[in-house]
């Protein structure tokens, strides 16, 4: 999944494009490039590596012109080389293009075109397909080419014959227009344009837009579309590091506030349940729900697994959880009163978007828990809950994961109260939620202690994360976080499952991070004894009321006591800090880990 930015207006395009690409780099950072159209010529700069490498090692920032396109790449087709870096130019030299997405039938189109290709990319094929249809009508050529394309795209195209025009189009991949007096900017996401304007138009699937410095015309399946201009409340400083060294660190330490923001205005007047304004379902429709199906990918899937346990325990409502990409093709039976809910911080993950569409195709209502306002999944869901966690720039999800956990817990409380949980238990649950910011603050204050433990084990090559019940998904999340930002092999298991196989990994070189709490503590203690018996190191994470028997753990981290349903949130903060400090100790880039992207808009 890539980041794209284009500009046509009065200002110097390369400045605006490079600034935008820097803010989009979390979307893909294998290579970057831009092309400026001036004096009937494309001036191009490309560089393998980051946007800063493009600025340092090429003349990108010195290229002058008021019409341009730029791209930061997450490789799908073709290796990370300069030749495969966007923008691509057609073999006739007239057309330049940037693209986010995958042209699935690129191979057959490539054979049809019979031109000499300079790269291995699907995008260059589309570029030459547009050139193939170009007979002087720029818009017609793009429209004709796209009519043959299968797959997903967000594209911006320039043509030498039209120096002040850009044509953009989207199908599946996000694309927005930013309108300002200084010109029009097109980008994958608001963060790339917010320094220029807060007036945006979210493009829909099959929209093709013809853009000039002062105007833009949107058509969809040959129909003219009246644009809906929205004002976005993103703040530029959201993407500033402030006193922190890394976005991952900043976003971990923002969690007392982001958890507060996820709950703000969502408790009932009698403080015994939650209220959600955007579900777009009547209370009766919610009462009729007899099953819930949760969908997500990556950390969002882990948040679904915790939410499953809470809804089943507190609301006694059966819940299924699926990886969104598996659900899409599983064709499983879903009862009429099943409510589907997808979790996605970006709201752009295509696996989750298409799973939602598959359920909607079967006439099911799908709600969404999303962080990015105006994102695809948010706009196409039946209703939903915004996380209000602010921009998350660190590729490994932290604050957005815990705000998904909080919203999952609030949904569990909502359905529990709807289905008979007592007022008293409801008030206890709400009070537990309201204590979270303070309890998280107390854990963050232990960062020096946690840092020392992370440094002690940072050079180990394998880790096991072990937890029971609603802490098992946090074992999965802990293992994922460590993998994402330190490239150390780590696996998460229900603690009791360890003896059925993973115990084979245990020795003095494979530490185990074991989550201990007051429910079934003796069983977890037995797992720790089995590890110690094989000279394994144990890092125990427990809460204040559950002491670890002496000598059973090599290192201990204690989190404050809280409502049992909310323990997953507190234990998560600890594994986030362990992963962050391990990555830093190994001198790795925790914000832009290799091979990853913030949300993946290709299947
Ligand atoms: C991955 C991200 O690409 O997508 C993960 O690196 C994330 O951090 C996953 O959990 C799902 O993303 P989203 O936006 O759908 O929650």
Coordinates of C-alpha atoms and ligand atoms in Angstrom, one line a residue:
X1 CA 0.0 0.0 0.0
X2 CA 1.5 3.3 -1.1
X3 CA 1.0 7.0 -0.5
X4 CA 0.2 9.3 -3.3
X5 CA 0.1 13.1 -3.6
X6 CA -0.6 15.4 -6.6
X7 CA -1.0 19.1 -7.0
X8 CA -2.0 21.6 -9.7
X9 CA -2.2 25.3 -8.8
X10 CA -0.2 28.5 -8.3
X11 CA 2.4 27.3 -5.8
X12 CA 5.6 25.2 -6.4
X13 CA 4.3 21.7 -6.7
X14 CA 7.4 19.8 -5.5
X15 CA 7.3 21.6 -2.1
X16 CA 3.7 20.6 -1.5
X17 CA 4.2 17.1 -2.8
X18 CA 7.4 16.3 -0.7
X19 CA 5.7 17.7 2.4
X20 CA 2.7 15.5 1.7
X21 CA 4.8 12.4 1.0
X22 CA 6.6 12.8 4.3
X23 CA 3.3 12.7 6.1
X24 CA 2.2 9.6 4.1
X25 CA 5.4 7.6 4.6
X26 CA 3.7 5.4 7.2
X27 CA 1.8 3.9 4.3
X28 CA 4.9 2.5 2.6
X29 CA 8.5 3.5 2.6
X30 CA 10.4 1.2 0.1
X31 CA 11.1 4.1 -2.4
X32 CA 9.8 7.5 -3.4
X33 CA 9.6 9.7 -6.4
X34 CA 7.9 12.7 -8.1
X35 CA 7.4 14.1 -11.6
X36 CA 6.7 17.8 -12.4
X37 CA 5.2 18.8 -15.8
X38 CA 6.7 22.1 -17.1
X39 CA 7.5 23.4 -20.5
X40 CA 6.0 20.3 -22.1
X41 CA 8.5 18.1 -20.1
X42 CA 8.3 15.7 -17.2
X43 CA 11.1 16.5 -14.7
X44 CA 11.5 13.3 -12.6
X45 CA 13.3 12.4 -9.4
X46 CA 13.3 8.8 -7.9
X47 CA 15.1 7.3 -5.0
X48 CA 15.1 3.9 -3.3
X49 CA 14.5 4.5 0.4
X50 CA 12.7 7.2 2.4
X51 CA 11.4 10.6 1.3
X52 CA 14.3 12.2 3.1
X53 CA 16.7 10.1 0.8
X54 CA 14.7 11.4 -2.2
X55 CA 15.3 15.0 -1.0
X56 CA 19.0 14.4 0.0
X57 CA 20.1 12.3 -3.0
X58 CA 18.1 13.9 -5.9
X59 CA 17.2 17.4 -7.0
X60 CA 13.5 16.7 -6.2
X61 CA 13.1 19.7 -4.0
X62 CA 14.7 22.0 -6.6
X63 CA 12.4 21.0 -9.5
X64 CA 10.2 24.0 -10.3
X65 CA 6.7 23.8 -11.7
X66 CA 3.0 24.1 -10.6
X67 CA 1.7 20.7 -11.7
X68 CA 3.1 17.5 -10.3
X69 CA 2.6 14.0 -8.9
X70 CA 4.5 12.1 -6.1
X71 CA 4.5 8.7 -4.6
X72 CA 6.0 6.7 -1.7
X73 CA 6.0 2.9 -2.4
X74 CA 5.1 -0.3 -0.5
X75 CA 6.3 -2.9 -3.1
X76 CA 3.7 -5.3 -4.5
X77 CA 4.8 -6.0 -8.0
X78 CA 8.6 -5.9 -8.5
X79 CA 11.5 -5.6 -6.2
X80 CA 12.6 -2.4 -4.4
X81 CA 14.5 -0.8 -7.3
X82 CA 14.7 2.7 -8.8
X83 CA 13.2 1.3 -12.0
X84 CA 10.1 0.1 -10.1
X85 CA 9.8 3.4 -8.2
X86 CA 6.8 5.6 -9.3
X87 CA 6.1 7.8 -11.2
X88 CA 6.0 5.7 -14.3
X89 CA 6.1 7.3 -17.8
X90 CA 4.5 5.7 -20.9
X91 CA 6.9 4.4 -23.6
X92 CA 5.6 7.2 -25.9
X93 CA 6.6 9.7 -23.2
X94 CA 3.3 11.5 -23.1
X95 CA 1.7 10.1 -19.9
X96 CA 2.9 10.0 -16.3
X97 CA 1.2 8.1 -13.5
X98 CA 1.3 7.3 -9.8
X99 CA -0.7 4.4 -8.4
X100 CA -1.8 2.9 -5.1
X101 CA -3.3 -0.6 -5.4
X102 CA -3.0 -3.7 -7.6
X103 CA -3.9 -4.2 -11.2
X104 CA -4.8 -7.9 -11.1
X105 CA -5.0 -8.5 -14.9
X106 CA -1.8 -6.5 -15.6
X107 CA -0.2 -9.5 -17.3
X108 CA -2.8 -10.0 -20.0
X109 CA -2.9 -6.2 -20.5
X110 CA 0.9 -6.2 -20.8
X111 CA 0.7 -8.9 -23.5
X112 CA -2.0 -6.9 -25.3
X113 CA 0.1 -3.7 -25.3
X114 CA 3.2 -5.0 -26.8
X115 CA 5.5 -2.1 -25.8
X116 CA 8.9 -2.3 -24.2
X117 CA 8.6 -2.0 -20.4
X118 CA 11.3 -0.4 -18.1
X119 CA 9.9 -1.9 -14.9
X120 CA 8.3 -5.0 -13.4
X121 CA 5.3 -3.0 -12.1
X122 CA 1.6 -3.3 -12.9
X123 CA 1.4 0.5 -12.8
X124 CA 3.6 0.9 -15.9
X125 CA 1.2 -1.3 -17.7
X126 CA -1.7 1.0 -16.8
X127 CA 0.3 4.0 -17.9
X128 CA 0.9 2.5 -21.3
X129 CA -2.7 1.4 -21.6
X130 CA -3.8 5.1 -21.1
X131 CA -1.2 6.1 -23.8
X132 CA -2.7 3.4 -26.0
X133 CA -6.1 5.0 -25.9
X134 CA -4.9 8.6 -26.0
X135 CA -6.0 10.3 -29.2
X136 CA -6.0 13.9 -27.9
X137 CA -8.9 13.5 -25.3
X138 CA -7.1 13.0 -22.0
X139 CA -10.2 12.2 -19.9
X140 CA -11.5 9.7 -22.5
X141 CA -8.1 7.9 -22.6
X142 CA -8.1 7.4 -18.8
X143 CA -11.7 6.3 -18.8
X144 CA -11.2 3.8 -21.7
X145 CA -8.1 2.4 -20.0
X146 CA -9.8 2.0 -16.6
X147 CA -12.7 0.2 -18.2
X148 CA -10.3 -2.7 -19.0
X149 CA -8.7 -2.8 -15.5
X150 CA -9.4 -5.5 -12.9
X151 CA -8.2 -4.8 -9.3
X152 CA -7.8 -1.8 -7.1
X153 CA -6.4 1.7 -7.8
X154 CA -6.0 5.2 -6.6
X155 CA -4.2 7.0 -9.5
X156 CA -3.1 10.4 -10.5
X157 CA -2.2 10.9 -14.2
X158 CA -0.5 13.8 -16.1
X159 CA -0.4 14.3 -19.9
X160 CA 2.2 16.5 -21.6
X161 CA -0.5 18.1 -23.8
X162 CA -2.4 19.4 -20.8
X163 CA 0.2 21.1 -18.5
X164 CA -2.4 22.4 -16.0
X165 CA -4.5 19.3 -15.6
X166 CA -4.4 16.1 -13.6
X167 CA -6.9 13.2 -13.8
X168 CA -7.4 11.1 -10.7
X169 CA -9.5 8.0 -10.2
X170 CA -10.2 5.5 -7.4
X171 CA -11.5 2.0 -7.0
X172 CA -10.9 0.4 -3.6
X173 CA -7.9 2.5 -2.6
X174 CA -8.5 5.8 -0.7
X175 CA -8.3 9.1 -2.5
X176 CA -9.3 12.6 -1.4
X177 CA -9.2 16.1 -3.0
X178 CA -8.2 19.1 -1.0
X179 CA -9.6 22.4 -2.3
X180 CA -7.8 25.7 -1.6
X181 CA -7.4 29.1 -3.2
X182 CA -3.8 28.1 -3.9
X183 CA -4.9 25.2 -6.1
X184 CA -6.1 21.6 -5.8
X185 CA -4.3 18.8 -4.1
X186 CA -5.1 15.1 -4.4
X187 CA -3.8 12.5 -1.8
X188 CA -4.4 9.1 -0.2
X189 CA -5.2 10.7 3.1
X190 CA -6.0 14.0 4.9
X191 CA -2.7 14.1 6.8
X192 CA -0.9 14.9 3.4
X193 CA -2.9 18.0 2.7
X194 CA -3.9 19.4 6.1
X195 CA -1.1 22.0 6.0
X196 CA -2.7 23.4 2.7
X197 CA -6.4 23.2 3.5
X198 CA -9.1 21.6 5.7
X199 CA -11.7 21.5 2.9
X200 CA -11.8 18.0 1.5
X201 CA -13.8 15.8 -0.8
X202 CA -13.7 12.0 -0.2
X203 CA -13.8 10.3 -3.6
X204 CA -16.0 7.2 -4.0
X205 CA -15.4 3.9 -5.9
X206 CA -15.4 4.5 -9.7
X207 CA -15.1 8.3 -9.4
X208 CA -12.9 9.8 -12.1
X209 CA -12.0 13.5 -11.5
X210 CA -10.6 16.0 -13.9
X211 CA -8.7 18.7 -11.9
X212 CA -7.4 22.1 -12.9
X213 CA -5.9 24.8 -10.6
X214 CA -9.3 26.4 -10.0
X215 CA -11.8 23.6 -10.5
X216 CA -12.5 19.8 -10.5
X217 CA -15.2 17.7 -12.2
X218 CA -16.1 14.4 -10.9
X219 CA -17.8 11.7 -13.0
X220 CA -18.9 8.2 -12.0
X221 CA -20.0 5.8 -14.6
X222 CA -20.4 8.7 -17.0
X223 CA -22.7 10.6 -14.6
X224 CA -21.6 14.0 -13.3
X225 CA -21.2 14.0 -9.5
X226 CA -21.9 17.0 -7.2
X227 CA -18.9 17.1 -4.8
X228 CA -19.6 17.1 -1.0
X229 CA -17.0 19.4 0.5
X230 CA -16.3 18.5 4.2
X231 CA -14.2 20.4 6.8
X232 CA -11.9 18.1 8.6
X233 CA -10.7 18.8 12.2
X234 CA -7.2 17.2 11.8
X235 CA -4.5 19.1 13.4
X236 CA -1.0 19.4 11.8
X237 CA 0.6 19.1 15.2
X238 CA -1.1 15.7 15.5
X239 CA 1.8 14.4 13.5
X240 CA 4.5 16.2 15.4
X241 CA 6.7 14.3 17.8
X242 CA 6.6 16.9 20.6
X243 CA 9.0 15.9 23.4
X244 CA 9.2 12.3 22.3
X245 CA 11.9 10.5 20.2
X246 CA 9.5 8.2 18.3
X247 CA 5.8 8.2 17.3
X248 CA 5.5 4.7 18.9
X249 CA 6.7 6.2 22.2
X250 CA 4.5 9.3 21.9
X251 CA 1.4 7.2 21.1
X252 CA 2.1 4.8 24.0
X253 CA 2.3 7.7 26.4
X254 CA -0.8 9.4 24.9
X255 CA -3.0 6.5 26.0
X256 CA -4.4 8.0 29.3
X257 CA -5.8 10.7 27.0
X258 CA -6.9 8.5 24.1
X259 CA -8.7 6.1 26.4
X260 CA -10.5 9.1 27.9
X261 CA -11.4 10.4 24.4
X262 CA -12.8 7.0 23.4
X263 CA -15.2 7.1 26.4
X264 CA -16.1 10.8 26.4
X265 CA -19.8 11.4 26.3
X266 CA -20.6 7.7 26.1
X267 CA -21.9 6.9 29.6
X268 CA -25.6 6.9 30.4
X269 CA -26.9 9.6 32.8
X270 CA -27.3 6.9 35.6
X271 CA -23.7 5.8 35.0
X272 CA -24.7 2.2 34.6
X273 CA -24.2 1.6 30.9
X274 CA -22.9 3.1 27.7
X275 CA -24.6 5.1 25.0
X276 CA -23.5 5.1 21.3
X277 CA -24.9 7.8 19.0
X278 CA -23.8 6.4 15.7
X279 CA -25.0 2.7 15.6
X280 CA -28.0 3.6 13.4
X281 CA -29.9 0.8 14.9
X282 CA -33.0 1.0 17.1
X283 CA -32.8 -0.4 20.7
X284 CA -35.3 -3.1 19.5
X285 CA -33.0 -4.1 16.6
X286 CA -30.2 -4.4 19.2
X287 CA -32.3 -6.4 21.5
X288 CA -33.1 -8.8 18.7
X289 CA -29.4 -9.5 18.1
X290 CA -28.9 -13.2 19.0
X291 CA -25.3 -13.5 17.8
X292 CA -22.3 -11.2 17.1
X293 CA -19.6 -11.7 14.5
X294 CA -16.4 -9.7 14.8
X295 CA -14.0 -9.1 12.0
X296 CA -10.5 -7.5 11.7
X297 CA -6.9 -8.0 10.7
X298 CA -3.6 -7.7 12.7
X299 CA -4.1 -5.9 16.0
X300 CA -7.7 -5.3 15.2
X301 CA -8.3 -9.1 15.1
X302 CA -6.7 -9.3 18.6
X303 CA -9.1 -6.6 19.8
X304 CA -11.9 -8.6 18.4
X305 CA -10.8 -11.7 20.3
X306 CA -10.8 -9.8 23.6
X307 CA -14.2 -8.3 22.8
X308 CA -15.6 -11.8 22.0
X309 CA -14.7 -13.0 25.5
X310 CA -16.2 -9.9 27.2
X311 CA -19.5 -10.0 25.3
X312 CA -19.9 -13.7 25.9
X313 CA -19.1 -13.4 29.6
X314 CA -21.0 -10.3 30.5
X315 CA -23.8 -10.3 27.9
X316 CA -24.1 -14.1 27.5
X317 CA -24.4 -13.5 23.8
X318 CA -22.6 -16.0 21.5
X319 CA -19.8 -14.3 19.4
X320 CA -17.7 -15.5 16.4
X321 CA -14.4 -13.9 15.4
X322 CA -12.8 -14.1 12.0
X323 CA -9.8 -12.8 10.2
X324 CA -11.5 -10.5 7.7
X325 CA -9.6 -12.0 4.8
X326 CA -10.7 -15.5 5.7
X327 CA -14.3 -14.5 6.4
X328 CA -14.6 -13.0 2.9
X329 CA -14.0 -16.3 1.1
X330 CA -15.4 -18.7 3.8
X331 CA -19.0 -18.4 2.7
X332 CA -20.2 -19.4 6.2
X333 CA -23.9 -19.5 7.3
X334 CA -24.9 -16.3 9.2
X335 CA -28.3 -16.1 11.0
X336 CA -30.5 -13.1 10.3
X337 CA -30.2 -11.7 13.8
X338 CA -26.4 -11.8 13.7
X339 CA -24.8 -8.4 14.1
X340 CA -21.5 -8.0 12.3
X341 CA -18.9 -5.5 13.7
X342 CA -15.6 -4.8 12.0
X343 CA -12.6 -3.3 13.8
X344 CA -10.2 -1.2 11.7
X345 CA -8.2 1.8 12.9
X346 CA -7.4 3.1 9.4
X347 CA -10.8 2.2 8.0
X348 CA -9.0 1.4 4.8
X349 CA -7.7 -2.1 5.2
X350 CA -9.0 -3.7 2.1
X351 CA -9.4 -7.2 3.5
X352 CA -11.8 -5.8 6.2
X353 CA -13.5 -3.5 3.7
X354 CA -14.2 -6.4 1.3
X355 CA -15.3 -8.7 4.1
X356 CA -17.8 -6.0 5.2
X357 CA -19.1 -5.7 1.6
X358 CA -19.4 -9.5 1.4
X359 CA -21.6 -9.5 4.5
X360 CA -23.6 -6.5 3.1
X361 CA -24.0 -8.4 -0.2
X362 CA -25.8 -11.0 1.9
X363 CA -28.0 -8.3 3.3
X364 CA -26.4 -8.2 6.8
X365 CA -26.0 -4.9 8.7
X366 CA -22.4 -4.2 9.5
X367 CA -21.2 -1.8 12.2
X368 CA -17.6 -0.5 12.3
X369 CA -15.3 0.5 15.1
X370 CA -12.9 2.9 13.2
X371 CA -10.4 5.6 14.1
X372 CA -10.0 7.5 10.8
X373 CA -12.9 9.9 10.3
X374 CA -14.3 9.7 6.7
X375 CA -12.4 6.5 5.8
X376 CA -13.9 4.0 3.5
X377 CA -15.1 1.5 6.1
X378 CA -16.6 4.3 8.2
X379 CA -18.5 5.7 5.2
X380 CA -19.8 2.3 3.9
X381 CA -20.7 0.7 7.3
X382 CA -24.4 0.7 8.4
X383 CA -23.3 2.6 11.6
X384 CA -20.4 2.6 13.9
X385 CA -18.3 4.0 16.7
X386 CA -15.4 6.4 16.1
X387 CA -12.3 5.8 18.4
X388 CA -11.3 9.5 18.6
X389 CA -7.7 8.4 19.2
X390 CA -6.2 11.0 16.8
X391 CA -3.7 10.2 14.1
X392 CA -1.7 7.0 14.7
X393 CA 1.6 7.3 12.8
X394 CA 3.6 4.5 14.3
X395 CA 3.1 1.5 12.0
X396 CA 2.7 -0.9 14.9
X397 CA -0.7 -0.1 16.5
X398 CA -0.6 1.0 20.1
X399 CA -3.1 3.7 21.2
X400 CA -5.6 2.6 18.6
X401 CA -5.4 -1.0 19.8
X402 CA -6.2 0.0 23.4
X403 CA -9.0 2.4 22.3
X404 CA -10.5 -0.6 20.3
X405 CA -10.3 -2.7 23.6
X406 CA -12.1 0.1 25.5
X407 CA -14.8 0.3 22.9
X408 CA -15.1 -3.5 22.9
X409 CA -15.5 -3.5 26.7
X410 CA -18.1 -0.7 26.4
X411 CA -20.0 -2.7 23.8
X412 CA -20.0 -5.7 26.1
X413 CA -21.4 -3.6 28.9
X414 CA -24.0 -2.1 26.6
X415 CA -25.3 -5.5 25.5
X416 CA -25.0 -6.9 29.1
X417 CA -27.2 -4.1 30.4
X418 CA -29.6 -4.6 27.5
X419 CA -29.8 -8.3 28.4
X420 CA -30.2 -8.2 32.2
X421 CA -27.0 -7.2 33.9
X422 CA -27.9 -5.5 37.2
X423 CA -27.7 -1.7 37.7
X424 CA -25.0 -2.3 40.4
X425 CA -22.8 -4.4 38.2
X426 CA -23.2 -1.8 35.4
X427 CA -22.1 1.0 37.7
X428 CA -19.1 -1.1 38.9
X429 CA -18.1 -1.6 35.2
X430 CA -18.5 2.1 34.3
X431 CA -16.5 3.1 37.4
X432 CA -13.8 0.6 36.3
X433 CA -13.7 2.2 32.9
X434 CA -13.4 5.7 34.3
X435 CA -10.4 4.7 36.4
X436 CA -8.4 3.5 33.4
X437 CA -6.6 6.7 32.5
X438 CA -5.1 7.0 36.1
X439 CA -4.2 3.3 36.2
X440 CA -2.5 3.5 32.8
X441 CA -0.6 6.6 34.0
X442 CA 0.7 4.5 36.9
X443 CA 2.1 1.8 34.6
X444 CA 3.7 4.4 32.3
X445 CA 5.6 5.7 35.3
X446 CA 7.3 2.3 35.6
X447 CA 8.9 2.9 32.1
X448 CA 12.5 2.9 33.5
X449 CA 11.9 -0.5 35.2
X450 CA 10.3 -2.0 32.1
X451 CA 13.1 -0.5 30.0
X452 CA 15.8 -2.3 32.1
X453 CA 14.0 -5.7 31.6
X454 CA 13.6 -5.1 27.9
X455 CA 17.3 -4.3 27.5
X456 CA 18.2 -7.4 29.5
X457 CA 16.5 -9.8 27.0
X458 CA 16.8 -7.7 23.8
X459 CA 19.3 -10.0 22.2
X460 CA 17.3 -13.2 22.7
X461 CA 16.1 -14.7 19.4
X462 CA 12.8 -16.3 20.5
X463 CA 10.1 -15.3 23.0
X464 CA 6.9 -17.0 24.2
X465 CA 4.0 -14.9 25.4
X466 CA 1.5 -16.8 27.6
X467 CA -1.8 -15.7 29.0
X468 CA -5.2 -17.2 30.0
X469 CA -8.8 -16.3 29.1
X470 CA -9.1 -12.6 28.2
X471 CA -5.3 -12.2 28.5
X472 CA -4.6 -14.9 25.8
X473 CA -5.3 -12.4 22.9
X474 CA -2.9 -9.9 24.7
X475 CA -0.2 -12.7 24.5
X476 CA -0.9 -12.7 20.8
X477 CA -0.7 -8.9 20.6
X478 CA 2.5 -8.8 22.7
X479 CA 4.1 -11.4 20.4
X480 CA 2.9 -9.4 17.3
X481 CA 4.3 -6.1 18.7
X482 CA 7.7 -7.6 19.4
X483 CA 7.8 -9.2 15.9
X484 CA 6.7 -5.9 14.3
X485 CA 9.3 -3.6 15.8
X486 CA 12.3 -5.9 16.8
X487 CA 12.1 -8.7 14.1
X488 CA 12.5 -11.2 17.0
X489 CA 10.5 -14.5 16.6
X490 CA 7.8 -14.5 19.2
X491 CA 4.6 -16.5 19.6
X492 CA 1.5 -16.1 21.9
X493 CA -0.4 -19.0 23.4
X494 CA -2.9 -19.7 26.0
X495 CA -0.6 -20.6 28.9
X496 CA -2.0 -24.2 29.3
X497 CA -1.3 -24.9 25.6
X498 CA 2.4 -24.5 26.1
X499 CA 2.8 -28.0 27.4
X500 CA 1.2 -29.4 24.2
X501 CA 4.0 -28.3 22.0
X502 CA 5.6 -24.8 22.3
X503 CA 7.4 -26.0 25.4
X504 CA 9.9 -27.6 23.0
X505 CA 11.2 -24.1 22.4
X506 CA 12.0 -23.5 26.1
X507 CA 15.6 -23.2 27.2
X508 CA 17.8 -20.5 28.7
X509 CA 17.7 -18.6 25.3
X510 CA 13.9 -18.4 25.0
X511 CA 12.4 -16.2 27.6
X512 CA 8.6 -16.4 28.4
X513 CA 6.5 -13.4 29.2
X514 CA 3.7 -14.8 31.4
X515 CA 0.5 -12.9 32.3
X516 CA -0.7 -13.7 35.8
X517 CA -3.9 -12.5 37.4
X518 CA -6.2 -13.7 40.2
X519 CA -8.4 -16.0 38.0
X520 CA -7.0 -19.5 37.7
X521 CA -3.6 -18.2 39.1
X522 CA -2.5 -21.7 40.2
X523 CA -2.8 -23.1 36.7
X524 CA -0.6 -20.2 35.4
X525 CA 1.9 -20.8 38.3
X526 CA 2.2 -24.5 37.1
X527 CA 3.0 -23.3 33.6
X528 CA 5.8 -21.1 35.1
X529 CA 7.1 -24.0 37.0
X530 CA 7.2 -26.2 33.9
X531 CA 9.3 -23.4 32.2
X532 CA 11.7 -23.0 35.1
X533 CA 12.1 -26.8 35.2
X534 CA 13.6 -26.5 31.7
X535 CA 15.9 -23.5 32.6
X536 CA 13.6 -21.1 30.8
X537 CA 13.6 -17.4 31.9
X538 CA 10.3 -16.1 33.2
X539 CA 9.2 -12.4 33.0
X540 CA 6.0 -12.3 35.0
X541 CA 3.4 -9.5 34.5
X542 CA 0.9 -9.6 37.4
X543 CA -1.4 -7.3 39.3
X544 CA -1.0 -5.9 42.8
X545 CA -3.3 -8.5 44.4
X546 CA -1.6 -11.5 42.8
X547 CA 1.9 -11.9 44.2
X548 CA 4.3 -14.3 42.3
X549 CA 5.7 -17.1 44.5
X550 CA 9.4 -16.3 45.3
X551 CA 12.0 -17.6 42.8
X552 CA 9.4 -18.4 40.1
X553 CA 10.1 -15.4 38.0
X554 CA 13.4 -13.8 36.9
X555 CA 11.7 -10.5 36.5
X556 CA 8.3 -9.1 37.6
X557 CA 6.2 -6.2 36.4
X558 CA 3.2 -5.3 38.5
X559 CA 0.1 -3.5 37.1
X560 CA -2.5 -1.9 39.4
X561 CA -5.7 -3.9 40.2
X562 CA -8.7 -3.0 38.0
X563 CA -12.1 -4.4 36.9
X564 CA -11.4 -8.0 35.6
X565 CA -12.9 -7.1 32.2
X566 CA -10.3 -4.3 31.7
X567 CA -7.1 -6.2 32.6
X568 CA -6.3 -6.7 28.9
X569 CA -5.8 -3.0 28.5
X570 CA -3.4 -2.6 31.4
X571 CA -1.3 -5.7 30.5
X572 CA -1.1 -4.4 26.9
X573 CA 0.7 -1.2 28.0
X574 CA 3.5 -3.3 29.5
X575 CA 4.0 -5.4 26.4
X576 CA 3.9 -2.2 24.2
X577 CA 6.7 -0.7 26.4
X578 CA 8.8 -4.0 26.3
X579 CA 8.5 -4.0 22.5
X580 CA 9.4 -0.3 22.2
X581 CA 12.4 -0.5 24.4
X582 CA 13.6 -3.8 22.8
X583 CA 13.4 -2.1 19.3
X584 CA 15.3 0.9 20.6
X585 CA 18.0 -1.3 22.3
X586 CA 18.5 -3.0 18.9
X587 CA 18.7 0.4 17.2
X588 CA 15.8 -0.3 14.9
X589 CA 13.3 2.1 13.4
X590 CA 10.2 1.3 15.6
X591 CA 8.0 3.8 13.6
X592 CA 8.6 2.3 10.2
X593 CA 9.6 -1.3 10.6
X594 CA 10.7 -3.2 7.6
X595 CA 8.2 -4.7 5.2
X596 CA 5.2 -3.3 7.1
X597 CA 2.6 -0.6 6.3
X598 CA 0.1 1.2 8.4
X599 CA -2.9 -0.2 6.7
X600 CA -2.8 -2.4 3.7
X601 CA -5.1 -1.5 0.8
X602 CA -4.1 -4.4 -1.4
X603 CA -5.4 -7.9 -1.0
Ligands
LIG1 C1 -1.4 -3.7 9.4 C2 -0.9 -2.8 10.5 O1 -1.1 -3.3 8.2 O2 -2.9 -3.7 9.5 C3 -1.3 -3.2 11.8 O3 0.6 -2.8 10.4 C4 -2.8 -3.2 11.9 O4 -0.8 -2.4 12.8 C5 -3.5 -4.0 10.7 O5 -3.3 -3.8 13.1 C6 -5.0 -3.7 10.6 O6 -5.1 -2.4 10.3 P1 -6.5 -1.6 10.6 O7 -6.2 -0.2 10.2 O8 -7.5 -2.3 9.8 O9 -6.8 -1.7 12.1

